[in-house]
PDB file of C-alpha atoms in Angstrom:
ATOM      1  CA  UNK A   1     -27.161   5.111  16.736  1.00  0.00           C
ATOM      2  CA  UNK A   2     -27.171   5.543  12.821  1.00  0.00           C
ATOM      3  CA  UNK A   3     -27.864   8.775  10.944  1.00  0.00           C
ATOM      4  CA  UNK A   4     -29.805   7.994   7.414  1.00  0.00           C
ATOM      5  CA  UNK A   5     -30.400  11.358   6.587  1.00  0.00           C
ATOM      6  CA  UNK A   6     -26.813  12.524   6.152  1.00  0.00           C
ATOM      7  CA  UNK A   7     -25.532   9.186   4.915  1.00  0.00           C
ATOM      8  CA  UNK A   8     -28.211   9.521   2.009  1.00  0.00           C
ATOM      9  CA  UNK A   9     -27.063  13.324   1.671  1.00  0.00           C
ATOM     10  CA  UNK A  10     -23.889  12.271   1.296  1.00  0.00           C
ATOM     11  CA  UNK A  11     -23.920   9.446  -1.241  1.00  0.00           C
ATOM     12  CA  UNK A  12     -25.928  12.228  -3.607  1.00  0.00           C
ATOM     13  CA  UNK A  13     -23.249  14.571  -3.244  1.00  0.00           C
ATOM     14  CA  UNK A  14     -20.686  12.062  -3.769  1.00  0.00           C
ATOM     15  CA  UNK A  15     -22.088  10.579  -6.766  1.00  0.00           C
ATOM     16  CA  UNK A  16     -20.465   7.682  -5.534  1.00  0.00           C
ATOM     17  CA  UNK A  17     -23.711   5.436  -5.794  1.00  0.00           C
ATOM     18  CA  UNK A  18     -22.705   1.454  -6.638  1.00  0.00           C
ATOM     19  CA  UNK A  19     -23.299   1.024  -9.950  1.00  0.00           C
ATOM     20  CA  UNK A  20     -26.029  -1.057 -11.382  1.00  0.00           C
ATOM     21  CA  UNK A  21     -23.415  -3.663 -12.750  1.00  0.00           C
ATOM     22  CA  UNK A  22     -21.211  -4.162  -9.672  1.00  0.00           C
ATOM     23  CA  UNK A  23     -19.949  -7.149  -8.900  1.00  0.00           C
ATOM     24  CA  UNK A  24     -23.203  -8.481  -6.028  1.00  0.00           C
ATOM     25  CA  UNK A  25     -20.570 -10.230  -4.305  1.00  0.00           C
ATOM     26  CA  UNK A  26     -17.613  -7.383  -4.233  1.00  0.00           C
ATOM     27  CA  UNK A  27     -16.503  -6.627  -0.443  1.00  0.00           C
ATOM     28  CA  UNK A  28     -15.033  -3.891   0.257  1.00  0.00           C
ATOM     29  CA  UNK A  29     -11.340  -3.947   2.162  1.00  0.00           C
ATOM     30  CA  UNK A  30     -11.230  -3.541   6.248  1.00  0.00           C
ATOM     31  CA  UNK A  31      -8.910  -0.767   5.399  1.00  0.00           C
ATOM     32  CA  UNK A  32     -11.501   1.022   3.567  1.00  0.00           C
ATOM     33  CA  UNK A  33     -14.491   0.221   5.693  1.00  0.00           C
ATOM     34  CA  UNK A  34     -16.991   2.285   7.050  1.00  0.00           C
ATOM     35  CA  UNK A  35     -15.937   3.792  10.514  1.00  0.00           C
ATOM     36  CA  UNK A  36     -16.549   6.745  13.241  1.00  0.00           C
ATOM     37  CA  UNK A  37     -14.322   9.103  13.488  1.00  0.00           C
ATOM     38  CA  UNK A  38     -14.746  11.578  16.366  1.00  0.00           C
ATOM     39  CA  UNK A  39     -18.084  12.744  15.846  1.00  0.00           C
ATOM     40  CA  UNK A  40     -18.392  12.082  11.824  1.00  0.00           C
ATOM     41  CA  UNK A  41     -19.396   8.284  10.635  1.00  0.00           C
ATOM     42  CA  UNK A  42     -16.903   7.915   7.753  1.00  0.00           C
ATOM     43  CA  UNK A  43     -18.472   6.274   4.796  1.00  0.00           C
ATOM     44  CA  UNK A  44     -17.021   3.154   2.996  1.00  0.00           C
ATOM     45  CA  UNK A  45     -15.041   3.348  -0.278  1.00  0.00           C
ATOM     46  CA  UNK A  46     -17.311   1.276  -2.595  1.00  0.00           C
ATOM     47  CA  UNK A  47     -15.025  -1.933  -4.273  1.00  0.00           C
ATOM     48  CA  UNK A  48     -15.225  -0.438  -7.809  1.00  0.00           C
ATOM     49  CA  UNK A  49     -13.038   2.374  -6.957  1.00  0.00           C
ATOM     50  CA  UNK A  50     -10.646   0.083  -5.155  1.00  0.00           C
ATOM     51  CA  UNK A  51      -9.433  -2.092  -8.234  1.00  0.00           C
ATOM     52  CA  UNK A  52      -5.623  -2.616  -8.247  1.00  0.00           C
ATOM     53  CA  UNK A  53      -3.526  -1.068  -8.270  1.00  0.00           C
ATOM     54  CA  UNK A  54      -6.367   1.627  -6.711  1.00  0.00           C
ATOM     55  CA  UNK A  55      -5.856   0.509  -3.128  1.00  0.00           C
ATOM     56  CA  UNK A  56      -3.087   0.845  -0.593  1.00  0.00           C
ATOM     57  CA  UNK A  57      -0.251  -1.106  -0.520  1.00  0.00           C
ATOM     58  CA  UNK A  58       3.519  -1.526   0.926  1.00  0.00           C
ATOM     59  CA  UNK A  59       5.972  -2.566  -1.767  1.00  0.00           C
ATOM     60  CA  UNK A  60       9.621  -2.534  -2.028  1.00  0.00           C
ATOM     61  CA  UNK A  61      10.728   1.278  -2.853  1.00  0.00           C
ATOM     62  CA  UNK A  62      12.921   2.151  -5.999  1.00  0.00           C
ATOM     63  CA  UNK A  63      13.084   5.807  -5.543  1.00  0.00           C
ATOM     64  CA  UNK A  64      16.195   7.600  -4.082  1.00  0.00           C
ATOM     65  CA  UNK A  65      14.747   9.451  -1.191  1.00  0.00           C
ATOM     66  CA  UNK A  66      15.343   8.810   2.429  1.00  0.00           C
ATOM     67  CA  UNK A  67      12.972   7.337   4.683  1.00  0.00           C
ATOM     68  CA  UNK A  68       9.943   9.535   6.147  1.00  0.00           C
ATOM     69  CA  UNK A  69       9.435  11.288   2.928  1.00  0.00           C
ATOM     70  CA  UNK A  70       6.455  11.449   1.131  1.00  0.00           C
ATOM     71  CA  UNK A  71       7.002  11.579  -3.409  1.00  0.00           C
ATOM     72  CA  UNK A  72       3.844  12.232  -4.988  1.00  0.00           C
ATOM     73  CA  UNK A  73       3.891  10.871  -8.757  1.00  0.00           C
ATOM     74  CA  UNK A  74       1.166  13.074 -10.188  1.00  0.00           C
ATOM     75  CA  UNK A  75       1.647  10.430 -13.764  1.00  0.00           C
ATOM     76  CA  UNK A  76       0.990   7.412 -11.919  1.00  0.00           C
ATOM     77  CA  UNK A  77      -1.564   9.407  -9.804  1.00  0.00           C
ATOM     78  CA  UNK A  78       0.316   7.670  -6.925  1.00  0.00           C
ATOM     79  CA  UNK A  79       1.618   8.947  -3.564  1.00  0.00           C
ATOM     80  CA  UNK A  80       4.354   7.164  -1.483  1.00  0.00           C
ATOM     81  CA  UNK A  81       5.445   7.158   2.425  1.00  0.00           C
ATOM     82  CA  UNK A  82       9.140   5.990   2.373  1.00  0.00           C
ATOM     83  CA  UNK A  83       9.664   3.687   5.078  1.00  0.00           C
ATOM     84  CA  UNK A  84      12.468   2.756   6.993  1.00  0.00           C
ATOM     85  CA  UNK A  85      13.021  -0.954   5.525  1.00  0.00           C
ATOM     86  CA  UNK A  86      13.463  -0.007   2.002  1.00  0.00           C
ATOM     87  CA  UNK A  87       9.792  -0.079   1.066  1.00  0.00           C
ATOM     88  CA  UNK A  88       6.982   2.385   0.631  1.00  0.00           C
ATOM     89  CA  UNK A  89       3.308   2.554   1.621  1.00  0.00           C
ATOM     90  CA  UNK A  90       1.691   3.582  -2.218  1.00  0.00           C
ATOM     91  CA  UNK A  91      -1.473   5.364  -1.922  1.00  0.00           C
ATOM     92  CA  UNK A  92      -3.759   6.179  -4.838  1.00  0.00           C
ATOM     93  CA  UNK A  93      -4.451   9.689  -5.397  1.00  0.00           C
ATOM     94  CA  UNK A  94      -6.159  12.413  -7.636  1.00  0.00           C
ATOM     95  CA  UNK A  95      -4.097  14.997  -8.990  1.00  0.00           C
ATOM     96  CA  UNK A  96      -4.498  18.425 -10.359  1.00  0.00           C
ATOM     97  CA  UNK A  97      -5.767  19.069 -13.947  1.00  0.00           C
ATOM     98  CA  UNK A  98      -3.289  19.655 -16.581  1.00  0.00           C
ATOM     99  CA  UNK A  99      -0.930  22.974 -15.546  1.00  0.00           C
ATOM    100  CA  UNK A 100      -2.466  22.886 -12.292  1.00  0.00           C
ATOM    101  CA  UNK A 101      -0.755  21.041  -9.770  1.00  0.00           C
ATOM    102  CA  UNK A 102       1.750  21.306  -7.767  1.00  0.00           C
ATOM    103  CA  UNK A 103       5.137  20.554  -8.477  1.00  0.00           C
ATOM    104  CA  UNK A 104       9.059  20.266  -7.233  1.00  0.00           C
ATOM    105  CA  UNK A 105       9.557  20.304  -3.282  1.00  0.00           C
ATOM    106  CA  UNK A 106       7.598  21.612  -0.272  1.00  0.00           C
ATOM    107  CA  UNK A 107       7.258  20.712   3.647  1.00  0.00           C
ATOM    108  CA  UNK A 108       4.120  19.977   5.833  1.00  0.00           C
ATOM    109  CA  UNK A 109       4.014  23.024   8.091  1.00  0.00           C
ATOM    110  CA  UNK A 110       0.112  22.317   9.444  1.00  0.00           C
ATOM    111  CA  UNK A 111      -1.939  19.565   9.534  1.00  0.00           C
ATOM    112  CA  UNK A 112      -6.025  19.767  10.484  1.00  0.00           C
ATOM    113  CA  UNK A 113      -8.590  17.066  11.302  1.00  0.00           C
ATOM    114  CA  UNK A 114     -11.752  17.427   9.007  1.00  0.00           C
ATOM    115  CA  UNK A 115     -10.948  20.903   8.075  1.00  0.00           C
ATOM    116  CA  UNK A 116     -13.279  23.410   6.278  1.00  0.00           C
ATOM    117  CA  UNK A 117     -13.281  25.067   2.379  1.00  0.00           C
ATOM    118  CA  UNK A 118     -13.632  28.239   1.184  1.00  0.00           C
ATOM    119  CA  UNK A 119     -12.481  28.466  -2.687  1.00  0.00           C
ATOM    120  CA  UNK A 120      -9.409  30.431  -3.342  1.00  0.00           C
ATOM    121  CA  UNK A 121     -10.152  33.843  -5.309  1.00  0.00           C
ATOM    122  CA  UNK A 122      -8.337  32.367  -8.222  1.00  0.00           C
ATOM    123  CA  UNK A 123     -11.147  29.225  -7.945  1.00  0.00           C
ATOM    124  CA  UNK A 124     -13.716  31.905  -8.173  1.00  0.00           C
ATOM    125  CA  UNK A 125     -12.226  33.976 -11.352  1.00  0.00           C
ATOM    126  CA  UNK A 126     -11.306  30.992 -13.190  1.00  0.00           C
ATOM    127  CA  UNK A 127     -14.334  28.792 -12.971  1.00  0.00           C
ATOM    128  CA  UNK A 128     -17.012  30.084 -11.481  1.00  0.00           C
ATOM    129  CA  UNK A 129     -19.783  28.224 -12.622  1.00  0.00           C
ATOM    130  CA  UNK A 130     -17.778  25.612 -10.392  1.00  0.00           C
ATOM    131  CA  UNK A 131     -17.032  27.216  -6.960  1.00  0.00           C
ATOM    132  CA  UNK A 132     -19.290  30.496  -7.186  1.00  0.00           C
ATOM    133  CA  UNK A 133     -21.996  28.625  -5.340  1.00  0.00           C
ATOM    134  CA  UNK A 134     -19.689  28.096  -2.290  1.00  0.00           C
ATOM    135  CA  UNK A 135     -17.975  30.725  -1.952  1.00  0.00           C
ATOM    136  CA  UNK A 136     -19.436  31.484   1.816  1.00  0.00           C
ATOM    137  CA  UNK A 137     -17.318  28.026   2.193  1.00  0.00           C
ATOM    138  CA  UNK A 138     -18.161  24.442   3.713  1.00  0.00           C
ATOM    139  CA  UNK A 139     -17.154  23.937   7.057  1.00  0.00           C
ATOM    140  CA  UNK A 140     -15.504  20.635   7.724  1.00  0.00           C
ATOM    141  CA  UNK A 141     -17.370  17.260   7.844  1.00  0.00           C
ATOM    142  CA  UNK A 142     -18.383  15.240   5.389  1.00  0.00           C
ATOM    143  CA  UNK A 143     -19.688  17.596   2.960  1.00  0.00           C
ATOM    144  CA  UNK A 144     -16.442  19.311   2.785  1.00  0.00           C
ATOM    145  CA  UNK A 145     -13.955  18.788  -0.258  1.00  0.00           C
ATOM    146  CA  UNK A 146     -11.063  18.251   1.784  1.00  0.00           C
ATOM    147  CA  UNK A 147     -12.322  15.603   3.620  1.00  0.00           C
ATOM    148  CA  UNK A 148     -10.755  14.087   7.005  1.00  0.00           C
ATOM    149  CA  UNK A 149      -7.520  15.321   7.131  1.00  0.00           C
ATOM    150  CA  UNK A 150      -5.163  18.105   5.365  1.00  0.00           C
ATOM    151  CA  UNK A 151      -1.707  18.386   5.122  1.00  0.00           C
ATOM    152  CA  UNK A 152      -0.859  22.180   3.957  1.00  0.00           C
ATOM    153  CA  UNK A 153       2.131  22.367   1.524  1.00  0.00           C
ATOM    154  CA  UNK A 154       4.865  25.150   1.908  1.00  0.00           C
ATOM    155  CA  UNK A 155       7.797  26.208   0.184  1.00  0.00           C
ATOM    156  CA  UNK A 156      10.193  28.717   1.499  1.00  0.00           C
ATOM    157  CA  UNK A 157       8.351  29.485   4.776  1.00  0.00           C
ATOM    158  CA  UNK A 158       4.875  30.714   2.840  1.00  0.00           C
ATOM    159  CA  UNK A 159       1.760  28.421   2.296  1.00  0.00           C
ATOM    160  CA  UNK A 160       1.654  27.396  -1.359  1.00  0.00           C
ATOM    161  CA  UNK A 161      -2.499  27.010  -0.944  1.00  0.00           C
ATOM    162  CA  UNK A 162      -1.609  23.210  -2.288  1.00  0.00           C
ATOM    163  CA  UNK A 163      -2.898  20.546   0.074  1.00  0.00           C
ATOM    164  CA  UNK A 164      -2.565  16.357   0.359  1.00  0.00           C
ATOM    165  CA  UNK A 165      -6.576  16.115   1.548  1.00  0.00           C
ATOM    166  CA  UNK A 166      -8.902  13.950   1.793  1.00  0.00           C
ATOM    167  CA  UNK A 167     -12.146  13.760  -0.755  1.00  0.00           C
ATOM    168  CA  UNK A 168     -16.006  12.865  -0.782  1.00  0.00           C
ATOM    169  CA  UNK A 169     -15.213  12.544  -4.634  1.00  0.00           C
ATOM    170  CA  UNK A 170     -13.750   9.042  -4.902  1.00  0.00           C
ATOM    171  CA  UNK A 171     -14.750   8.563  -8.780  1.00  0.00           C
ATOM    172  CA  UNK A 172     -11.637  10.819  -9.434  1.00  0.00           C
ATOM    173  CA  UNK A 173      -9.143   9.009  -7.640  1.00  0.00           C
ATOM    174  CA  UNK A 174      -6.714   7.434 -10.053  1.00  0.00           C
ATOM    175  CA  UNK A 175      -7.187  10.463 -12.203  1.00  0.00           C
ATOM    176  CA  UNK A 176      -6.335  13.863 -12.781  1.00  0.00           C
ATOM    177  CA  UNK A 177      -9.807  16.072 -11.524  1.00  0.00           C
ATOM    178  CA  UNK A 178      -8.644  18.579  -8.871  1.00  0.00           C
ATOM    179  CA  UNK A 179      -7.971  22.319  -8.993  1.00  0.00           C
ATOM    180  CA  UNK A 180      -4.426  21.457  -7.963  1.00  0.00           C
ATOM    181  CA  UNK A 181      -4.594  19.533  -4.688  1.00  0.00           C
ATOM    182  CA  UNK A 182      -3.306  16.261  -4.237  1.00  0.00           C
ATOM    183  CA  UNK A 183      -6.552  13.977  -2.943  1.00  0.00           C
ATOM    184  CA  UNK A 184      -6.585  10.872  -1.539  1.00  0.00           C
ATOM    185  CA  UNK A 185      -9.566   8.232   0.047  1.00  0.00           C
ATOM    186  CA  UNK A 186     -10.458   9.725   3.429  1.00  0.00           C
ATOM    187  CA  UNK A 187      -9.263   6.280   4.827  1.00  0.00           C
ATOM    188  CA  UNK A 188      -5.901   6.811   3.622  1.00  0.00           C
ATOM    189  CA  UNK A 189      -5.443  10.478   4.596  1.00  0.00           C
ATOM    190  CA  UNK A 190      -6.213   9.489   8.161  1.00  0.00           C
ATOM    191  CA  UNK A 191      -3.539   6.649   8.038  1.00  0.00           C
ATOM    192  CA  UNK A 192      -0.840   8.815   6.532  1.00  0.00           C
ATOM    193  CA  UNK A 193      -1.993  11.938   8.807  1.00  0.00           C
ATOM    194  CA  UNK A 194      -1.491   9.829  11.671  1.00  0.00           C
ATOM    195  CA  UNK A 195       1.914   8.956  10.445  1.00  0.00           C
ATOM    196  CA  UNK A 196       3.589  12.204   9.169  1.00  0.00           C
ATOM    197  CA  UNK A 197       5.432  14.639  11.497  1.00  0.00           C
ATOM    198  CA  UNK A 198       5.306  18.487  10.593  1.00  0.00           C
ATOM    199  CA  UNK A 199       8.451  18.991   8.683  1.00  0.00           C
ATOM    200  CA  UNK A 200       7.922  15.975   6.451  1.00  0.00           C
ATOM    201  CA  UNK A 201       9.343  16.844   3.109  1.00  0.00           C
ATOM    202  CA  UNK A 202       7.352  16.249   0.123  1.00  0.00           C
ATOM    203  CA  UNK A 203       8.977  15.811  -3.531  1.00  0.00           C
ATOM    204  CA  UNK A 204       6.850  15.431  -6.753  1.00  0.00           C
ATOM    205  CA  UNK A 205       7.902  13.495  -9.557  1.00  0.00           C
ATOM    206  CA  UNK A 206       8.894  14.656 -13.351  1.00  0.00           C
ATOM    207  CA  UNK A 207       7.413  12.634 -15.758  1.00  0.00           C
ATOM    208  CA  UNK A 208      10.647  11.523 -16.853  1.00  0.00           C
ATOM    209  CA  UNK A 209      10.912  10.341 -13.249  1.00  0.00           C
ATOM    210  CA  UNK A 210       7.986   8.319 -13.429  1.00  0.00           C
ATOM    211  CA  UNK A 211       8.750   6.781 -16.684  1.00  0.00           C
ATOM    212  CA  UNK A 212      11.894   5.155 -15.565  1.00  0.00           C
ATOM    213  CA  UNK A 213      10.224   3.881 -12.317  1.00  0.00           C
ATOM    214  CA  UNK A 214       6.762   3.073 -12.879  1.00  0.00           C
ATOM    215  CA  UNK A 215       7.211   2.475 -16.493  1.00  0.00           C
ATOM    216  CA  UNK A 216       5.815   4.142 -19.429  1.00  0.00           C
ATOM    217  CA  UNK A 217       2.227   2.695 -19.455  1.00  0.00           C
ATOM    218  CA  UNK A 218       1.964   3.303 -15.501  1.00  0.00           C
ATOM    219  CA  UNK A 219       3.609   6.910 -15.957  1.00  0.00           C
ATOM    220  CA  UNK A 220       0.422   7.560 -18.246  1.00  0.00           C
ATOM    221  CA  UNK A 221      -2.391   5.687 -15.837  1.00  0.00           C
ATOM    222  CA  UNK A 222      -5.794   7.563 -15.485  1.00  0.00           C
ATOM    223  CA  UNK A 223      -7.385  10.306 -17.394  1.00  0.00           C
ATOM    224  CA  UNK A 224      -7.964  13.851 -16.790  1.00  0.00           C
ATOM    225  CA  UNK A 225     -11.999  14.121 -15.803  1.00  0.00           C
ATOM    226  CA  UNK A 226     -13.606  17.591 -16.487  1.00  0.00           C
ATOM    227  CA  UNK A 227     -14.835  20.026 -12.859  1.00  0.00           C
ATOM    228  CA  UNK A 228     -17.772  18.222 -11.356  1.00  0.00           C
ATOM    229  CA  UNK A 229     -20.704  20.577 -10.979  1.00  0.00           C
ATOM    230  CA  UNK A 230     -22.634  20.049  -7.502  1.00  0.00           C
ATOM    231  CA  UNK A 231     -25.927  20.851  -6.552  1.00  0.00           C
ATOM    232  CA  UNK A 232     -25.139  23.429  -3.622  1.00  0.00           C
ATOM    233  CA  UNK A 233     -28.502  22.920  -2.007  1.00  0.00           C
ATOM    234  CA  UNK A 234     -27.606  19.533  -0.969  1.00  0.00           C
ATOM    235  CA  UNK A 235     -24.290  20.105   0.126  1.00  0.00           C
ATOM    236  CA  UNK A 236     -25.671  22.783   2.639  1.00  0.00           C
ATOM    237  CA  UNK A 237     -28.543  20.401   3.366  1.00  0.00           C
ATOM    238  CA  UNK A 238     -26.157  17.811   4.701  1.00  0.00           C
ATOM    239  CA  UNK A 239     -24.039  20.580   6.389  1.00  0.00           C
ATOM    240  CA  UNK A 240     -27.083  21.709   7.922  1.00  0.00           C
ATOM    241  CA  UNK A 241     -28.329  17.923   9.100  1.00  0.00           C
ATOM    242  CA  UNK A 242     -24.451  17.220  10.158  1.00  0.00           C
ATOM    243  CA  UNK A 243     -24.801  20.179  12.544  1.00  0.00           C
ATOM    244  CA  UNK A 244     -28.279  19.279  13.900  1.00  0.00           C
ATOM    245  CA  UNK A 245     -26.743  15.596  14.790  1.00  0.00           C
ATOM    246  CA  UNK A 246     -23.835  17.264  16.441  1.00  0.00           C
ATOM    247  CA  UNK A 247     -26.068  18.961  18.668  1.00  0.00           C
ATOM    248  CA  UNK A 248     -28.305  16.092  19.282  1.00  0.00           C
ATOM    249  CA  UNK A 249     -25.071  13.907  20.408  1.00  0.00           C
ATOM    250  CA  UNK A 250     -23.930  17.110  22.719  1.00  0.00           C
ATOM    251  CA  UNK A 251     -27.229  17.353  24.466  1.00  0.00           C
ATOM    252  CA  UNK A 252     -27.608  13.503  25.123  1.00  0.00           C
ATOM    253  CA  UNK A 253     -23.652  13.622  26.266  1.00  0.00           C
ATOM    254  CA  UNK A 254     -24.676  16.422  28.882  1.00  0.00           C
ATOM    255  CA  UNK A 255     -28.022  14.432  30.010  1.00  0.00           C
ATOM    256  CA  UNK A 256     -25.830  11.824  30.691  1.00  0.00           C
ATOM    257  CA  UNK A 257     -23.353  13.401  32.348  1.00  0.00           C
ATOM    258  CA  UNK A 258     -25.884  15.070  34.441  1.00  0.00           C
ATOM    259  CA  UNK A 259     -27.583  11.812  35.166  1.00  0.00           C
ATOM    260  CA  UNK A 260     -24.220  10.184  36.321  1.00  0.00           C
ATOM    261  CA  UNK A 261     -23.730  13.202  38.904  1.00  0.00           C
ATOM    262  CA  UNK A 262     -27.091  12.512  40.256  1.00  0.00           C
ATOM    263  CA  UNK A 263     -26.181   9.099  40.911  1.00  0.00           C
ATOM    264  CA  UNK A 264     -22.909   9.807  42.375  1.00  0.00           C
ATOM    265  CA  UNK A 265     -24.410  12.663  44.293  1.00  0.00           C
TER     266      UNK A 265
END
């Protein structure tokens, strides 16, 4: 079964339609293809957002962190998961605009699948034109800014309010665009979340560390993008459509169970 209405709304909401000048022969790598996650169809990542180095890869790790550590480089716009064999899985990310990002160290104390989102009081106060229309929150699903998974960063036993999470704003990956959180392609955050245990240590590199390990050019990768103004009518239409589809699926599931029970009886 396909759901064109939700997919169309999602495409409008994300503003990630394929550009007219895109290579017609370009193909999305399998790691970023569309697939069904639970009851939700995850859209593919268009190829133009996956040009190197903006895609997941495994490479020799040059840092000193222990295996199992998450290392975020907000300057090169990469997140590393350190492996046991001297390598690391590197994911492209989007980070907070200047002065807004998470710094230092933290610990993953909570994980959620398809989390809902509500703007914080600080977001509503400082950028009401961006976040005000969504003050009531957005439930989990393709319309939620937190995407498919969220890893919650704690420090000193307290929630920092910063997250490593998915996104429906694929254009932002490789740039500085968020209110402070670390964004990943949904396919990547699912891949990471499946491997990360609660208690995982997270370290954020300094600029000096980024230059030393990545080089000057890579340590200045990407650009700072302005906040994206999104039409709330499109978002909440997608939310309503998603709920209708959920009800339809649940109704179909119950009918199938009843039919099977009658056959067995």
